[in-house]
XYZ file of C-alpha atoms in Angstrom:
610
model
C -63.731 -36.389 5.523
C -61.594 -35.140 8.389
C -58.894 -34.646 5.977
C -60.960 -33.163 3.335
C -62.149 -30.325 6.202
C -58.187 -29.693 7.171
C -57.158 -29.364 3.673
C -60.194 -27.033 2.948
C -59.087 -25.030 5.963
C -55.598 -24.729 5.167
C -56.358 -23.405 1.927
C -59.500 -20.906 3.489
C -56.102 -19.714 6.031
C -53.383 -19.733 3.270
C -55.764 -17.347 0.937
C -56.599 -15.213 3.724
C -52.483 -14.622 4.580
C -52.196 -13.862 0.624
C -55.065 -11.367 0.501
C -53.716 -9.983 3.961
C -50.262 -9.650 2.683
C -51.339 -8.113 -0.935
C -53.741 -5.865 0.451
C -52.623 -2.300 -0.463
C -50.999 0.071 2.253
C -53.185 3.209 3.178
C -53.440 5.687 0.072
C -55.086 8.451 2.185
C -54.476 10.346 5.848
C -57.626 10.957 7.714
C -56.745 13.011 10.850
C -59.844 12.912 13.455
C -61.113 15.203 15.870
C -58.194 18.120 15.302
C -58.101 21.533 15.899
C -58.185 23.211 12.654
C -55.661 26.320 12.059
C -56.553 27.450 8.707
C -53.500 30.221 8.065
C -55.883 32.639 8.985
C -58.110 31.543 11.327
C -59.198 28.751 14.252
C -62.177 26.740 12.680
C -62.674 24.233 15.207
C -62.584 20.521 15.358
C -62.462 18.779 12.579
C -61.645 15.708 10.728
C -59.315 16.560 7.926
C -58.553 14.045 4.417
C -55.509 14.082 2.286
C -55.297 11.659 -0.381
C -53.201 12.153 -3.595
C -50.757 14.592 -2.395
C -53.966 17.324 -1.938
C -56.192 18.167 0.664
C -59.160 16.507 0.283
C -61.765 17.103 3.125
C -61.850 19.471 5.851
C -64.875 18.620 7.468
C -64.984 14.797 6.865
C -67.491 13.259 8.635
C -68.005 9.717 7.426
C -66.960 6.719 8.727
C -63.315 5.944 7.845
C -62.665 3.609 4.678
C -59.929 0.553 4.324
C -57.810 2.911 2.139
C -57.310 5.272 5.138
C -54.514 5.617 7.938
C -56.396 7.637 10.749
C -55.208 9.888 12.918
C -56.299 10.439 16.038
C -56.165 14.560 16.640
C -57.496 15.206 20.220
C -55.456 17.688 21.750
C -53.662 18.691 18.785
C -53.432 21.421 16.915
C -53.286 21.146 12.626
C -51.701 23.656 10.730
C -50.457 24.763 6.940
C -46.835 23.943 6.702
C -44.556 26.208 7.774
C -42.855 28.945 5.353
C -39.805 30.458 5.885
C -39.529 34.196 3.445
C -35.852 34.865 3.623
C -33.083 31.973 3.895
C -29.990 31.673 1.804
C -30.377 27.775 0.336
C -26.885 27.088 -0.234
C -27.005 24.605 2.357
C -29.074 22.578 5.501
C -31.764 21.947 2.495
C -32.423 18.477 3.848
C -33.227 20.090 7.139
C -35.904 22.562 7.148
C -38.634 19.778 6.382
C -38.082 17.951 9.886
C -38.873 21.358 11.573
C -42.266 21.981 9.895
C -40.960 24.040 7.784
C -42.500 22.929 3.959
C -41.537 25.717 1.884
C -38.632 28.325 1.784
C -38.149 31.644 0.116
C -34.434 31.861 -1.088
C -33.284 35.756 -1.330
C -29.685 35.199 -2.969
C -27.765 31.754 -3.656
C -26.088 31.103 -6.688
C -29.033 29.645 -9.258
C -26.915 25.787 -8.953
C -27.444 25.594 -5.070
C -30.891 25.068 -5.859
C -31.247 23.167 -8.904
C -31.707 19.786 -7.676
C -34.538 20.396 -5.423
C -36.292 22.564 -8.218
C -36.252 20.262 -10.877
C -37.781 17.639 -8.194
C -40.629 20.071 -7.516
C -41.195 20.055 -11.525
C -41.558 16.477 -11.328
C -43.208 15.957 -8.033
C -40.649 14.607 -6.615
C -40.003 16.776 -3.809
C -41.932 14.877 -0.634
C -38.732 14.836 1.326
C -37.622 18.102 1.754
C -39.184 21.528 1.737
C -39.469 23.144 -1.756
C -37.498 26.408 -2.502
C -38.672 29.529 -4.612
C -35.924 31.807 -5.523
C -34.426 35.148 -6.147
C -31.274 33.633 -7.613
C -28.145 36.105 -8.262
C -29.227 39.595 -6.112
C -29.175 43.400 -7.807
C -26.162 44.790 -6.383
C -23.227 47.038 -6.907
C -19.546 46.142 -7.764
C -17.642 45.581 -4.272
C -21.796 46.195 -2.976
C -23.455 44.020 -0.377
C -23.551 40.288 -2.199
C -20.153 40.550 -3.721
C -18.357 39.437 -0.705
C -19.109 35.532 -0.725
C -16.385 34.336 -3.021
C -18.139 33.521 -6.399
C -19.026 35.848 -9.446
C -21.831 38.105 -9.250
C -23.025 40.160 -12.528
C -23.204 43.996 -11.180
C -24.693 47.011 -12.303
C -24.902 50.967 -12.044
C -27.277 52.274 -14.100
C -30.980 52.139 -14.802
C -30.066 51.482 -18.208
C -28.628 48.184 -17.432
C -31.787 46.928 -15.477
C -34.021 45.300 -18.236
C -30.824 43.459 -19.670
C -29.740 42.261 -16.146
C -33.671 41.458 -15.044
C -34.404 39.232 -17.828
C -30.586 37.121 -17.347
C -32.048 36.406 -13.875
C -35.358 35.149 -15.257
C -33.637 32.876 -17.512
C -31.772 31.578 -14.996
C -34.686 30.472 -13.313
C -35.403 33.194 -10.468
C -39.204 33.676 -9.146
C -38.618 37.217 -8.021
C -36.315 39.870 -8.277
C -34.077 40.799 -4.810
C -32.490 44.151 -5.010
C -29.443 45.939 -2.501
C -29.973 49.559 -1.083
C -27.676 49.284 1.575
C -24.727 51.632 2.438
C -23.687 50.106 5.177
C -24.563 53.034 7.530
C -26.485 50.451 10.348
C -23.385 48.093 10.598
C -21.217 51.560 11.204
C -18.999 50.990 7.580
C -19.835 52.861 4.372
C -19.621 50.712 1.133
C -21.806 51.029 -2.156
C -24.789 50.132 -3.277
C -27.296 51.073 -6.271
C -29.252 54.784 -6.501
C -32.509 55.387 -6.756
C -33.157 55.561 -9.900
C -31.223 52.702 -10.390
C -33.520 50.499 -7.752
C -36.447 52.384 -9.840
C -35.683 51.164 -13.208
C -35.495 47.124 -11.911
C -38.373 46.902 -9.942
C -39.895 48.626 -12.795
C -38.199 45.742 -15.218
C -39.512 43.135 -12.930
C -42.840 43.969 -12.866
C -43.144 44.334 -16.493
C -42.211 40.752 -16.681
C -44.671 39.794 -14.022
C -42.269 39.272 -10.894
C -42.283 40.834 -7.699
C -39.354 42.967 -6.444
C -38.096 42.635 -3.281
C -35.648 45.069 -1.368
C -33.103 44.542 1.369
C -32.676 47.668 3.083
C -31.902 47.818 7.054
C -32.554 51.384 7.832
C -35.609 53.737 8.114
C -33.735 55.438 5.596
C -33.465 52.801 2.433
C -36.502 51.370 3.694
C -38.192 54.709 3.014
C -36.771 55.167 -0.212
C -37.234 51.475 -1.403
C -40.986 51.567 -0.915
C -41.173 54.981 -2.876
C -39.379 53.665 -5.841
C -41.636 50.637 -5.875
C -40.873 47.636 -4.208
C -43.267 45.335 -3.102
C -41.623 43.751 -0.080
C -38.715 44.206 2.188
C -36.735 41.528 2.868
C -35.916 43.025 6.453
C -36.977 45.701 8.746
C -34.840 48.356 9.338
C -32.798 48.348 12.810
C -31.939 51.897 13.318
C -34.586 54.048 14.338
C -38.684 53.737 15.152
C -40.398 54.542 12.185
C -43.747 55.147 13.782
C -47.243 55.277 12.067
C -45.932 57.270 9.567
C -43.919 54.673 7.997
C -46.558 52.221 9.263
C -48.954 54.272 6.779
C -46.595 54.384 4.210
C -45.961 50.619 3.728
C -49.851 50.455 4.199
C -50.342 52.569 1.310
C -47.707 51.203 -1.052
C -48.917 48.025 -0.509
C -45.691 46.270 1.034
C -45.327 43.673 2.838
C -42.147 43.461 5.283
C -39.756 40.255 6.509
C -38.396 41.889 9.839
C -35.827 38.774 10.196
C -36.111 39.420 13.969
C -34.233 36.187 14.460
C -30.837 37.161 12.962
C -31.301 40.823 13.779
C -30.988 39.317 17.787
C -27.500 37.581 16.766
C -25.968 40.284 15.538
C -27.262 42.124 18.637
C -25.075 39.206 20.437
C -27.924 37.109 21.501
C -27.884 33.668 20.544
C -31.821 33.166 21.525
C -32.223 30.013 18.966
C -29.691 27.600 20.591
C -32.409 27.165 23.664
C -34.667 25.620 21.277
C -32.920 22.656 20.817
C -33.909 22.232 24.544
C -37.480 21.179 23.364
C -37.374 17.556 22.508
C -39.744 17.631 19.689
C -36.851 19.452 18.318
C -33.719 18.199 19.648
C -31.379 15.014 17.987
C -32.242 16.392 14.684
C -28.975 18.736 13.935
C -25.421 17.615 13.212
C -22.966 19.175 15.399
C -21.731 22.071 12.475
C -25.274 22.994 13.002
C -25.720 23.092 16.423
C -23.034 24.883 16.709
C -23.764 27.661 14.421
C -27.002 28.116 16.333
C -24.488 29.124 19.049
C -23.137 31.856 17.076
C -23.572 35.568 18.314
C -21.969 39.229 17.935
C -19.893 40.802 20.677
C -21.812 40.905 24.283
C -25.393 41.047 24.398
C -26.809 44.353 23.276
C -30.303 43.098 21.897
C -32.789 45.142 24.141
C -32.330 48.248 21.992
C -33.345 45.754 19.434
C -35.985 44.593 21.250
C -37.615 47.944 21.661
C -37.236 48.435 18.485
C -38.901 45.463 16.826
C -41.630 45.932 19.169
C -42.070 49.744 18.257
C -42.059 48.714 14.704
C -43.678 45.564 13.878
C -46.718 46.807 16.542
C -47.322 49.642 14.682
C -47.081 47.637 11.314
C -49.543 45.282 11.900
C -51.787 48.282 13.738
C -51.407 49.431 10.194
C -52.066 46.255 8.378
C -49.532 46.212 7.003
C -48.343 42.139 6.199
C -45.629 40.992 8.055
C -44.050 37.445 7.144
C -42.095 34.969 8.926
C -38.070 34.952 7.680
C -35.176 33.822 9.138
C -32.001 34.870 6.880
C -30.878 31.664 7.663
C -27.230 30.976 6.474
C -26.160 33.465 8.773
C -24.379 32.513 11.854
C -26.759 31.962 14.868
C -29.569 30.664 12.554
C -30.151 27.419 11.446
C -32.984 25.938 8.505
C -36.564 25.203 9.548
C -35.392 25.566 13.479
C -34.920 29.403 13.361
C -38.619 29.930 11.849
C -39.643 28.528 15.464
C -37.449 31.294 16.878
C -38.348 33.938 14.395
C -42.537 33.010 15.632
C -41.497 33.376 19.576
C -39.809 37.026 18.582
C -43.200 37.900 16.672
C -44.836 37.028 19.771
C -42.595 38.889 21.839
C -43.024 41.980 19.593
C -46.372 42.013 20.193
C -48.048 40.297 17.412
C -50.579 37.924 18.951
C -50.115 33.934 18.250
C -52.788 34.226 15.495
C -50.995 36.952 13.822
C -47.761 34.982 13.922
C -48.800 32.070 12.484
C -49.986 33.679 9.833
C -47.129 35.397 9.182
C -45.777 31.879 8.670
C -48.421 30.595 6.531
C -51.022 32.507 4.631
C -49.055 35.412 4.720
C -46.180 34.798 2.800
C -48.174 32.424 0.366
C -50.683 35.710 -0.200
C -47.450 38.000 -1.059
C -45.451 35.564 -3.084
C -48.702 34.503 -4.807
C -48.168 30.540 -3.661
C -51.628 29.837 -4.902
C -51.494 26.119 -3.768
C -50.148 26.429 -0.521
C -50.100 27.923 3.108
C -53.804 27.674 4.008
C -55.568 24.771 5.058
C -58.531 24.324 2.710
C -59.839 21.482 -0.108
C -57.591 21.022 -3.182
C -54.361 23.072 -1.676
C -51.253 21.237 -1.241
C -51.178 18.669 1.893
C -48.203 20.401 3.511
C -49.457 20.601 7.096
C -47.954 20.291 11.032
C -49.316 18.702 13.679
C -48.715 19.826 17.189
C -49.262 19.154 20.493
C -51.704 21.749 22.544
C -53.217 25.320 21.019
C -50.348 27.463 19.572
C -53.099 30.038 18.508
C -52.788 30.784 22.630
C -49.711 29.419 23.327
C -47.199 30.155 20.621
C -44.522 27.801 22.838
C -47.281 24.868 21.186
C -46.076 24.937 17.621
C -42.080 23.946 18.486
C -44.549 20.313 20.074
C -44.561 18.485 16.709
C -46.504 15.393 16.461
C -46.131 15.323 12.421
C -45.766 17.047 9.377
C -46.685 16.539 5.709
C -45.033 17.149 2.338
C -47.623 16.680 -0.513
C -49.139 14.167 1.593
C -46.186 12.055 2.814
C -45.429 11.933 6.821
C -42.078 13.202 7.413
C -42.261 11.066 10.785
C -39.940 8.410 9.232
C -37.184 11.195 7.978
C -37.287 12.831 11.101
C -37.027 9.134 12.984
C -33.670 8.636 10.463
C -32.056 11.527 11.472
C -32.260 10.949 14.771
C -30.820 7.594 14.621
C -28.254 8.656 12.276
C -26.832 11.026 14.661
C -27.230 9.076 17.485
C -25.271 6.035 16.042
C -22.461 8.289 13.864
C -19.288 7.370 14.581
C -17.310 10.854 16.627
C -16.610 13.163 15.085
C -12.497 12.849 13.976
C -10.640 15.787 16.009
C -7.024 17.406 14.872
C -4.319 15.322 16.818
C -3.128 17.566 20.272
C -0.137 19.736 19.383
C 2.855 19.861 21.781
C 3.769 23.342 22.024
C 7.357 24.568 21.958
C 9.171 25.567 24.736
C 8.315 28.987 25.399
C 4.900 28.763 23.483
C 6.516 30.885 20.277
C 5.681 29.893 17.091
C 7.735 32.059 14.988
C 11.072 33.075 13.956
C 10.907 36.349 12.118
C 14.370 37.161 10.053
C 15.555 39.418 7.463
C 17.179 37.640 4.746
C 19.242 39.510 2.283
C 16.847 42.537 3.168
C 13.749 40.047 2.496
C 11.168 39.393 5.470
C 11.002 35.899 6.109
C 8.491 34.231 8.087
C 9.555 30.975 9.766
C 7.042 28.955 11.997
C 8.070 26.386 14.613
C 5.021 24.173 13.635
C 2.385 23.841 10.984
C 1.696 25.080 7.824
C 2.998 28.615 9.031
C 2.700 32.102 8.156
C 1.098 34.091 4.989
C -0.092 37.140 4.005
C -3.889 37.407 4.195
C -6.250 40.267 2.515
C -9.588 40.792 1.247
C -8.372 40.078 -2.129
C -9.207 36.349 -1.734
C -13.124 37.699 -1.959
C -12.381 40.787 -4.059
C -11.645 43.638 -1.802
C -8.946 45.456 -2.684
C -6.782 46.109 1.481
C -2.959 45.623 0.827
C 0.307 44.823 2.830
C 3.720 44.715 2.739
C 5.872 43.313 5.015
C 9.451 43.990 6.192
C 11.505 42.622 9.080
C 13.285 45.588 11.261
C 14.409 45.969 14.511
C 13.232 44.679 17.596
C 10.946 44.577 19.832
C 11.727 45.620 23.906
C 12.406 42.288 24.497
C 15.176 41.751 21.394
C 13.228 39.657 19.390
C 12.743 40.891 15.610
C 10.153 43.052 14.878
C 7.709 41.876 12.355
C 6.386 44.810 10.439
C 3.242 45.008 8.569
C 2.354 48.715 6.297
C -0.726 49.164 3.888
C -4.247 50.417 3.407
C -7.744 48.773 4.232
C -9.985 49.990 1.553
C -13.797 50.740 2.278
C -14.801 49.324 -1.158
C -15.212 45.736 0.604
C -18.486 44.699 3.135
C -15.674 43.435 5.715
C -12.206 44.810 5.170
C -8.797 43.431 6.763
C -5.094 42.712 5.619
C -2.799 41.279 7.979
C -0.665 37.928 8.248
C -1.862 34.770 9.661
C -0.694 31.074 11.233
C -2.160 28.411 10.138
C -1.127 25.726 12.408
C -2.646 22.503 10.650
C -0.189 20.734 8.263
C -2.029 22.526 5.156
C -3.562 26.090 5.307
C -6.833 25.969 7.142
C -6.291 22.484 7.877
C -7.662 22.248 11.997
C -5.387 21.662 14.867
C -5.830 21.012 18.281
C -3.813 23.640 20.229
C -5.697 23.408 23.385
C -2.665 23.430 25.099
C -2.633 26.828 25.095
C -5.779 29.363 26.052
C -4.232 32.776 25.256
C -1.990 34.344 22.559
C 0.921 36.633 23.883
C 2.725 39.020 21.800
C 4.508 42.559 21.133
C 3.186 45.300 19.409
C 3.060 48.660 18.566
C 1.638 50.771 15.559
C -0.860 53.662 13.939
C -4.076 53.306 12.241
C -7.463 52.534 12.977
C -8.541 49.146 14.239
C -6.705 46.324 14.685
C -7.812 42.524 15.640
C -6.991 39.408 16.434
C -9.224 36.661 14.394
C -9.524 33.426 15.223
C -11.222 30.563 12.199
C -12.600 27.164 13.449
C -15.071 25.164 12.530
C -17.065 26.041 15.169
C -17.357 29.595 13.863
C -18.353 28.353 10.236
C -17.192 30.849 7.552
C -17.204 33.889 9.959
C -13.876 34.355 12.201
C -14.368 35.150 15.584
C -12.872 38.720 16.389
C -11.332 40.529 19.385
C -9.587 44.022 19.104
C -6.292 44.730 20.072
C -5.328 47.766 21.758
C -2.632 49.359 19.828
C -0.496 52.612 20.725
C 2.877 54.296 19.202
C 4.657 52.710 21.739
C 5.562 48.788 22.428
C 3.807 46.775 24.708
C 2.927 43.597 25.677
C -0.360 42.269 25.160
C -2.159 39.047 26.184
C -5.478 37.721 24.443
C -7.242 35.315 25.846
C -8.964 32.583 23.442
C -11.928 32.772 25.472
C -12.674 36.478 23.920
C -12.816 35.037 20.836
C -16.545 33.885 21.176
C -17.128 30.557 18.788
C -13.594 29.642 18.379
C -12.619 26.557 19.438
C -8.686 25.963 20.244
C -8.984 22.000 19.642
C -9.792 22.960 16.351
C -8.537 25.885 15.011
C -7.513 26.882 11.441
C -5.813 30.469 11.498
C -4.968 32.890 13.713
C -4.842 35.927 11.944
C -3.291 39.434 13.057
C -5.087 42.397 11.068
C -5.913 45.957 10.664
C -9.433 45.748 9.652
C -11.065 49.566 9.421
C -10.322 51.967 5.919
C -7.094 53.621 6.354
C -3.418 53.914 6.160
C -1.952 51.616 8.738
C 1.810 50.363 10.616
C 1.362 47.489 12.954
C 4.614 45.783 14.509
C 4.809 42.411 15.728
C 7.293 40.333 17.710
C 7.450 37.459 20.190
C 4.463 35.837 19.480
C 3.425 32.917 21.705
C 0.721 30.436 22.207
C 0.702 30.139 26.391
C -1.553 29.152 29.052
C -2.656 31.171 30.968
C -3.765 30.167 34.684
């Protein structure tokens, strides 16, 4: 009998380890007792359902079944997934998802960069990264803004040309139509870009084919005309001058919405503000170094608070106006990286004087209102479960939302992804660095000759010297080069002659050093902190440019102060903010403003400088 009772035992435990083992993992997410955020409003506490992807519940109230993984949401703060209205998605697509950010609005890539997370979002597929709508290939001018990144871009000129060119970016896949009006007159360089009528006759192909048109344009100017030929959004807001109420009214009127991509705007102003978010440890560990240094990235010395008065002028009076204003990053550009820059772009909103509310929105219902995102970017039954949970209020405190507890993709915690990366990082390998370079007595690292009445341009080390141009990305500068005479010092005179067209977004021709054992190739010179040379010439501007990594596809610039007359001049590396010596690629001597130009060069060293 005693047996008989062990056995039955045995086989009461062994089912009850079967059942416990088969029994299915959680199909739904109840979170309990949270602070709801709807995209447009605070609703309370509430117990919020997903199951299936959706939103099921927002006010569920029952006891929780065996199907559901609760969580508990005192203190916290649940929100619609973040969306970001103006990156570039050519790359960091696996990142913007660990930030909160669930969906992001591409304004130009080339239509492959974002074919692979597309064709996942046809099959629903697309739970581990945030999902992209895009403008594809951008309206633009030959040698306009957009023709400058090194692939093919179909141009046009004339508002005849717009239906034809409209409906090849439709079948390419684009969501929306992105159109250039910039001449260049806020970066202080004229180039070309499309007329009126021109801008006229596409948004008015767009919308015929039942797709928004959206304009960059960066000054009160274009931004003026833009909205009067039609467009329905601007991709930024202007930086030039304080548009007041009566633009506010305009916009208002017209029905636009605006993207004031506040966070880029403050690089370019040579404030790297992003960088300090990386502080906050819900968002540190997540980055690989390329990125973290990018976020480092600014322009020149800090001139951002005529910026700041500006954004606060404008965007005030904006949403005085209501007028919709929506959260985007331009991320792609230096100083700005994927789903961590939206976090930036919401402080700046603040700090322009939206209030949290307003900000949030702009991240969330907003931009799902003026892209028509039916399914996402509120927080109601039968919408998409992409949602973030924070710590604290970030309706008062916009500082809350960078506090991430969790975040949702069609109803899949990102928690594990986010735990990955983290451990990835933590356990990769370093980094490989370009072996140290022992420089040559004297630092000099060329040996300029004439050679039966041909320039040649030896190098002590590395791959050595070439001519470099804006040809490589279609501009159009040219140089010749010629070895004569000397320099005070006896040393031959490297000399440079040519023009630096304006038909190109960022002109130079010069000649460069690569000091890697292949062009580009990185090298550690480190040895040396300053470049020494001889020079003397007439044009324009001239500048020394420095490539690393750590600059990404952007040189890092300082001028050089040229006269008729020789002199010696030293630049320091550390003027040449974001490059970094122990890995540099080219060092590259240049004219780089239109014009007719002579620069001579001799004696050039690599030294150290105490």
């Amino acid at each position: 009998m005693m047996a008989r009772k062990l056995l039955l035992l045995l086989a009461a435990v062994s089912a009850g380890a079967m059942a416990q083992s088969q029994a299915p993992a959680p199909s739904a997410t109840l979170i309990r007792n949270v602070a709801v955020f709807d995209g447009i409003r605070s609703l309370g506490r509430h117990g919020v359902l997903i199951r299936a992807g959706k939103i099921a519940d927002i006010d569920y109230r029952s006891a929780p079944t065996a199907d559901m993984k609760v969580v508990d949401g005192t203190g916290k703060t649940l929100l619609p997934g973040l969306i970001d209205s103006h990156v570039h998605a050519f790359q960091g697509q696996d990142d913007a998802l660990l930030f909160g950010v669930t969906t992001q609005l591409d304004m130009f890539s080339a239509p492959v960069s974002t074919r692979a997370v597309r064709a996942r979002m046809a099959s629903g597929t697309n739970s581990k990264a945030a999902d992209i709508f895009t403008s594809g290939i951008l309206a633009t001018v030959p040698k306009g803004h957009g023709t400058e990144y090194g692939f093919p871009i179909p141009t046009l000129t004339t508002p005849a040309e717009a239906d034809a060119w409209v409906d090849a970016r439709i079948a390419e896949g684009s969501d929306y139509i992105k159109i250039i009006d910039e001449p260049g007159t806020t970066v202080g360089r004229p180039f070309p870009t499309l007329d009126r009528a021109t801008i006229h006759a596409l948004v008015v192909a767009a919308h015929k084919r039942g797709k928004l048109a959206v304009v960059h344009a960066q000054s009160l100017a274009t931004a003026t005309e833009s909205i009067e030929e039609g467009a329905d959004g601007l991709a930024h807001l202007f930086i030039d001058l304080d548009g007041g109420s009566a633009f506010a009214q305009l916009a208002r009127a017209h029905h636009v919405f605006v993207v004031p991509t506040y966070s880029v705007f403050e690089v370019f102003s040579g404030r790297s503000g992003g960088a300090a978010l990386l502080d906050r440890p819900a968002l540190n560990g997540l980055l690989p170094k390329t990125a973290v240094s990018t976020l480092h990235q600014s322009f020149g010395s800090d001139r951002s608070g005529k910026l700041d008065a500006l954004e606060a002028a404008n965007i005030t009076a904006l949403a005085k106006a209501g007028v919709p204003i929506l959260a985007g990053t331009d991320a792609g550009n230096p100083g700005t990286w994927y789903g961590l820059s939206v976090h930036r772009e919401l402080d700046l909103l603040v700090k322009a004087g939206l209030s949290p509310v307003q900000a949030l929105t702009a991240a969330t219902a907003a931009p799902a209102s003026a892209f028509h995102l039916a399914d996402r970017g509120r927080i109601a039954p039968g919408l998409k479960a992409d949602l973030l949970l924070v710590d604290g209020d970030p309706t008062n405190d916009i500082g809350a939302v960078h506090d991430i507890v969790e975040i949702w993709k069609d109803g899949v915690a990102a928690s594990p992804l986010r735990a990955a990366r983290r451990s990835e990082l933590a356990n990769a390998a370093p980094e490989a660095t370009a072996p140290p370079i022992a420089l040559p007595a004297g630092g000099r690292i060329e040996a300029f000759a004439n050679v039966d009445g041909k320039p040649v341009l030896k190098a002590q080390f590395g791959a050595g010297w070439q001519v470099s141009t804006d040809s490589i990305a279609g501009g159009t500068s040219r140089v010749s080069l010629s070895v004569a005479g000397a320099a005070p010092d006896g040393n031959a005179a490297l000399v440079m002659s040519g023009e630096v067209t304006a038909d190109f977004i960022a002109p130079w021709a010069g000649v460069g050093f690569s000091p890697g054992a292949q062009p580009f190739a990185p090298a550690d010179i480190s040895a040396a902190n300053a470049l020494r040379f001889w020079v003397r010439g007439e044009g324009k501007s001239f500048g020394l440019m420095g490539f690393s990594p750590a600059g990404g596809q952007r040189p890092a610039v300082a001028p050089i102060a040229v006269t008729s007359d020789w002199k010696e001049v030293t630049i320091p590396f550390a003027s040449l903010r974001n490059f970094d010596s122990h890995n540099a690629m080219l060092l590259l001597v240049a004219a780089d403003r239109p014009g007719v130009y002579k620069l001579e060069i001799a004696n050039i060293r690599l030294i150290h400088t105490e």
